[in-house]
Amino acid sequence: MILLYLSKDIQLLQDEIRIIRRELHQIPELAFEEYKTAEYIKGYLNKLKLTYHDKIAGTGIIVLIQGTEGKKTIGFRADMDALTVEEENEVDYKSIHKGKMHACGHDGHQAILLGLAKYLVMNKEKLRDNVVLIFQPAEEGPGGALPIVSQGYLKKYSIDEIYGLHLFPEIPEGKMGVRQGPMMSQTGEFDITIHGKGGHGAMPHNTIDSVVVSAQLITGLQAIASRSINPIEPVVLTIGKVVAGEIRNVIASEARLEGTIRSFKQEVHDTVKERITDYVKGLENIHNCKITLEFRDMYPAVTNDSFLTSEFIQSQESSVIQIIDPIMLAEDFSYYQKEIPGVFFFLGSGSDHYYYPLHNSRFNYNEKILGYGVQAYLNILKQRDALEN
């Protein structure tokens, strides 16, 4: 059941926001390939007579909407990229790009931001402070936020604080999930290759069995979370891919493992990496083999500013706010938060009719919630005294 209040102006924009979403949904593009998406966004901004800076981090777009006073600048971000998923929804706005789909709601995020742009243009006399809209490529990876930050765009536009949202089917539609402090995990990846010595399965004494070593590695690494980390600190260490061998009676000379680390504190993340390294060195000595190990630090933890989160909660209707537990998903919005205060929140999209999870080939949602995303952003601006009621 949708409970959020919608202003009359947003009610009038609902159909337009829905059309934007559906048109974007039909043209999903992968990370740093969002060329048609960028052209669509620029076309809409041109209709609004808004100036913008394009080709940000390749395909991104930044829009500055100036207020009447401009005492501060508030940023809002939407991600642009889609996934390598073949859509199974039978709808008239189905993806026309084979093997690609907006299965994570980024079409909706962009529609919300364009709806916000339309409202602010229609009510420009009410806007006191500056607003910057960031259409960011490549959230799904390798990440478009970091190049935007590293190339100095937050400083160039003098952004003081920033907000972002994500559709979330685990929260009922019309509700919003948020929390102060760490909300989404830091994430990293690791690759392990075990270089053994292959041979006949009937003569294992003449080999170094990479599969046996990998089995010990898989089970042994799980003790890191349970024995090397304080049990009150959340941490996940998952090996999701193992590749070894081709024939049942041949001992594999090589095994490859790929895994992920999730935590909320840098010191926990560092400890896990140190213990993985120690364990790998120990197995090398025990089995007289060589093991190569490579780490890649990915996104930092999404950590919501305490004061701005309190402001956000006050800006919304109390009946729609859910204070959620931290989750082990990751988001590159965190790179903005490492530079300036910010709040990231979930906009509920779950219902009896729309229940498929994110990244599913049948993911969809009630498009009415997009208006509530715009309303949530407007409520933030009003709470921060950047927009008149």
Coordinates of C-alpha atoms in Angstrom, one line a residue, residues 142-365:
P142 CA 33.8 -0.8 -12.4
G143 CA 32.3 2.4 -11.0
G144 CA 31.7 5.8 -12.3
A145 CA 31.6 7.8 -9.1
L146 CA 35.4 7.5 -8.4
P147 CA 36.4 9.2 -11.7
I148 CA 33.8 12.0 -11.1
V149 CA 35.3 12.6 -7.7
S150 CA 39.0 12.2 -8.7
Q151 CA 38.5 14.6 -11.7
G152 CA 37.3 17.3 -9.2
Y153 CA 33.7 17.8 -10.2
L154 CA 32.4 18.0 -6.6
K155 CA 34.8 20.9 -6.0
K156 CA 34.2 22.4 -9.4
Y157 CA 30.5 22.7 -8.7
S158 CA 31.1 23.5 -5.0
I159 CA 28.7 20.8 -3.9
D160 CA 28.2 20.9 -0.1
E161 CA 26.1 17.8 0.4
I162 CA 24.7 15.0 -1.7
Y163 CA 21.8 12.6 -1.8
G164 CA 21.0 9.4 -3.7
L165 CA 18.4 6.6 -3.7
H166 CA 17.9 3.1 -4.9
L167 CA 14.6 1.2 -5.7
F168 CA 14.5 -1.7 -3.3
P169 CA 11.9 -4.5 -3.5
E170 CA 12.7 -5.8 0.0
I171 CA 11.0 -2.7 1.3
P172 CA 7.2 -2.2 0.7
E173 CA 6.3 0.4 -2.0
G174 CA 5.7 3.7 -0.4
K175 CA 8.2 3.2 2.4
M176 CA 11.8 4.4 2.6
G177 CA 14.7 2.7 4.3
V178 CA 17.6 4.5 5.8
R179 CA 20.0 4.5 8.7
Q180 CA 22.7 6.8 10.2
G181 CA 26.3 5.7 9.8
P182 CA 27.3 2.6 7.9
M183 CA 24.4 1.3 5.7
M184 CA 26.0 -0.6 2.9
S185 CA 29.3 -2.6 3.0
Q186 CA 32.7 -2.0 1.8
T187 CA 33.6 -4.5 -0.9
G188 CA 36.7 -6.1 -2.3
E189 CA 37.5 -9.0 -4.6
F190 CA 40.3 -11.6 -4.6
D191 CA 41.6 -14.1 -7.1
I192 CA 43.6 -17.1 -6.1
T193 CA 45.4 -19.5 -8.5
I194 CA 46.9 -22.7 -7.2
H195 CA 49.8 -24.0 -9.3
G196 CA 50.1 -27.7 -8.5
K197 CA 51.5 -30.7 -10.5
G198 CA 49.1 -32.7 -12.6
G199 CA 49.1 -36.4 -13.2
H200 CA 47.2 -39.7 -13.3
G201 CA 44.4 -40.0 -10.7
A202 CA 45.7 -43.5 -9.8
M203 CA 49.1 -42.1 -8.8
P204 CA 48.4 -39.1 -6.6
H205 CA 51.8 -39.5 -4.8
N206 CA 53.5 -38.2 -7.9
T207 CA 51.3 -35.0 -8.1
I208 CA 50.5 -31.9 -6.2
D209 CA 46.7 -31.9 -6.2
S210 CA 45.4 -28.4 -6.8
V211 CA 41.9 -29.5 -6.1
V212 CA 42.8 -30.8 -2.6
V213 CA 44.7 -27.6 -1.9
S214 CA 41.7 -25.5 -3.0
A215 CA 39.3 -27.5 -0.8
Q216 CA 41.5 -26.8 2.2
L217 CA 41.6 -23.2 1.2
I218 CA 37.9 -22.8 0.8
T219 CA 37.1 -24.4 4.2
G220 CA 40.0 -22.8 6.0
L221 CA 39.3 -19.3 4.9
Q222 CA 35.9 -19.4 6.6
A223 CA 37.6 -19.6 9.9
I224 CA 38.9 -16.0 9.3
A225 CA 35.4 -14.6 9.8
S226 CA 34.7 -16.7 12.9
R227 CA 38.1 -16.7 14.6
S228 CA 40.1 -13.7 13.4
I229 CA 37.4 -11.0 13.5
N230 CA 35.5 -9.7 16.6
P231 CA 32.1 -11.4 16.4
I232 CA 30.3 -8.1 16.8
E233 CA 31.8 -6.8 13.6
P234 CA 29.9 -7.9 10.4
V235 CA 32.0 -9.5 7.7
V236 CA 31.4 -11.8 4.8
L237 CA 34.1 -13.8 2.9
T238 CA 32.6 -15.7 0.0
I239 CA 34.3 -17.8 -2.7
G240 CA 31.8 -17.9 -5.5
K241 CA 33.7 -19.4 -8.3
V242 CA 36.0 -22.4 -8.5
V243 CA 37.5 -23.8 -11.7
A244 CA 39.7 -26.9 -11.8
G245 CA 40.2 -30.0 -13.9
E246 CA 38.7 -31.4 -17.0
I247 CA 38.7 -35.2 -16.7
R248 CA 37.7 -37.4 -13.8
N249 CA 40.9 -39.5 -13.7
V250 CA 43.4 -36.7 -14.1
I251 CA 44.6 -34.7 -11.2
A252 CA 44.4 -31.0 -12.1
S253 CA 47.6 -29.0 -12.2
E254 CA 45.8 -25.7 -11.6
A255 CA 42.8 -24.5 -9.7
R256 CA 41.4 -20.9 -9.8
L257 CA 39.2 -19.4 -7.1
E258 CA 37.4 -16.0 -7.1
G259 CA 35.8 -14.4 -4.1
T260 CA 34.5 -11.3 -2.4
I261 CA 35.0 -9.6 1.0
R262 CA 32.3 -7.5 2.6
S263 CA 32.7 -5.5 5.7
F264 CA 31.9 -2.0 7.2
K265 CA 35.2 -1.0 8.6
Q266 CA 38.6 -0.6 6.8
E267 CA 40.5 -2.3 9.7
V268 CA 38.3 -5.4 9.4
H269 CA 38.8 -5.4 5.6
D270 CA 42.5 -5.2 6.1
T271 CA 42.6 -7.9 8.7
V272 CA 40.7 -10.3 6.4
K273 CA 43.2 -9.6 3.6
E274 CA 46.2 -10.2 5.9
R275 CA 44.8 -13.5 7.1
I276 CA 44.0 -14.7 3.6
T277 CA 47.6 -13.9 2.7
D278 CA 48.9 -15.8 5.7
Y279 CA 46.8 -18.8 5.0
V280 CA 47.9 -19.0 1.4
K281 CA 51.6 -18.8 2.4
G282 CA 51.0 -21.7 4.9
L283 CA 49.4 -23.9 2.3
E284 CA 52.3 -23.2 -0.1
N285 CA 54.7 -24.5 2.5
I286 CA 52.5 -27.5 3.4
H287 CA 51.9 -28.7 -0.1
N288 CA 55.1 -27.5 -1.8
C289 CA 53.2 -25.6 -4.4
K290 CA 53.0 -22.0 -5.7
I291 CA 49.8 -20.0 -5.0
T292 CA 49.3 -16.5 -6.6
L293 CA 46.9 -14.1 -4.8
E294 CA 45.5 -10.8 -6.1
F295 CA 43.3 -8.4 -4.2
R296 CA 41.2 -5.6 -5.7
D297 CA 39.6 -3.1 -3.4
M298 CA 36.3 -2.0 -4.8
Y299 CA 33.7 0.3 -3.2
P300 CA 34.0 1.9 0.3
A301 CA 31.2 1.5 2.7
V302 CA 28.1 3.7 2.2
T303 CA 28.2 5.8 5.4
N304 CA 25.4 8.2 6.0
D305 CA 26.1 11.5 7.7
S306 CA 24.4 11.6 11.1
F307 CA 23.1 15.2 10.9
L308 CA 21.9 15.0 7.3
T309 CA 20.3 11.6 8.0
S310 CA 18.4 13.2 10.9
E311 CA 17.4 16.0 8.6
F312 CA 16.2 13.5 5.9
I313 CA 14.1 11.6 8.4
Q314 CA 12.5 14.8 9.7
S315 CA 11.8 15.9 6.1
Q316 CA 9.7 12.8 5.3
E317 CA 6.4 11.5 6.7
S318 CA 7.2 9.5 9.9
S319 CA 4.9 6.7 8.8
V320 CA 7.0 5.9 5.7
I321 CA 10.4 5.8 7.3
Q322 CA 12.0 2.5 8.2
I323 CA 15.3 2.4 10.1
I324 CA 17.0 -0.5 8.5
D325 CA 19.8 -2.8 9.5
P326 CA 23.1 -2.5 7.6
I327 CA 23.2 -4.7 4.5
M328 CA 26.1 -6.4 2.7
L329 CA 25.3 -4.9 -0.7
A330 CA 27.7 -2.3 -2.1
E331 CA 27.3 1.1 -3.9
D332 CA 29.8 3.5 -5.3
F333 CA 27.8 6.4 -4.0
S334 CA 30.2 5.9 -1.1
Y335 CA 32.9 7.7 -3.0
Y336 CA 30.9 11.0 -2.9
Q337 CA 30.4 10.5 0.9
K338 CA 34.2 10.2 1.4
E339 CA 34.5 13.8 0.1
I340 CA 31.3 15.5 1.3
P341 CA 28.4 14.7 3.7
G342 CA 25.7 12.7 2.1
V343 CA 22.7 10.4 2.6
F344 CA 21.7 7.3 0.5
F345 CA 18.3 5.7 1.1
F346 CA 16.1 3.0 -0.3
L347 CA 12.8 3.7 -2.0
G348 CA 10.6 0.7 -1.5
S349 CA 9.2 -1.0 -4.6
G350 CA 8.0 -4.3 -3.2
S351 CA 4.4 -5.5 -3.4
D352 CA 2.3 -8.6 -4.0
H353 CA 2.5 -7.9 -7.7
Y354 CA 6.1 -6.7 -7.9
Y355 CA 8.2 -9.1 -5.9
Y356 CA 11.1 -10.2 -8.1
P357 CA 14.5 -9.1 -6.7
L358 CA 17.1 -6.7 -8.2
H359 CA 19.1 -8.2 -11.1
N360 CA 16.3 -10.6 -11.9
S361 CA 15.1 -10.9 -15.5
R362 CA 11.5 -10.2 -14.3
F363 CA 12.3 -7.3 -12.0
N364 CA 9.7 -4.5 -12.4
Y365 CA 7.9 -2.0 -10.2

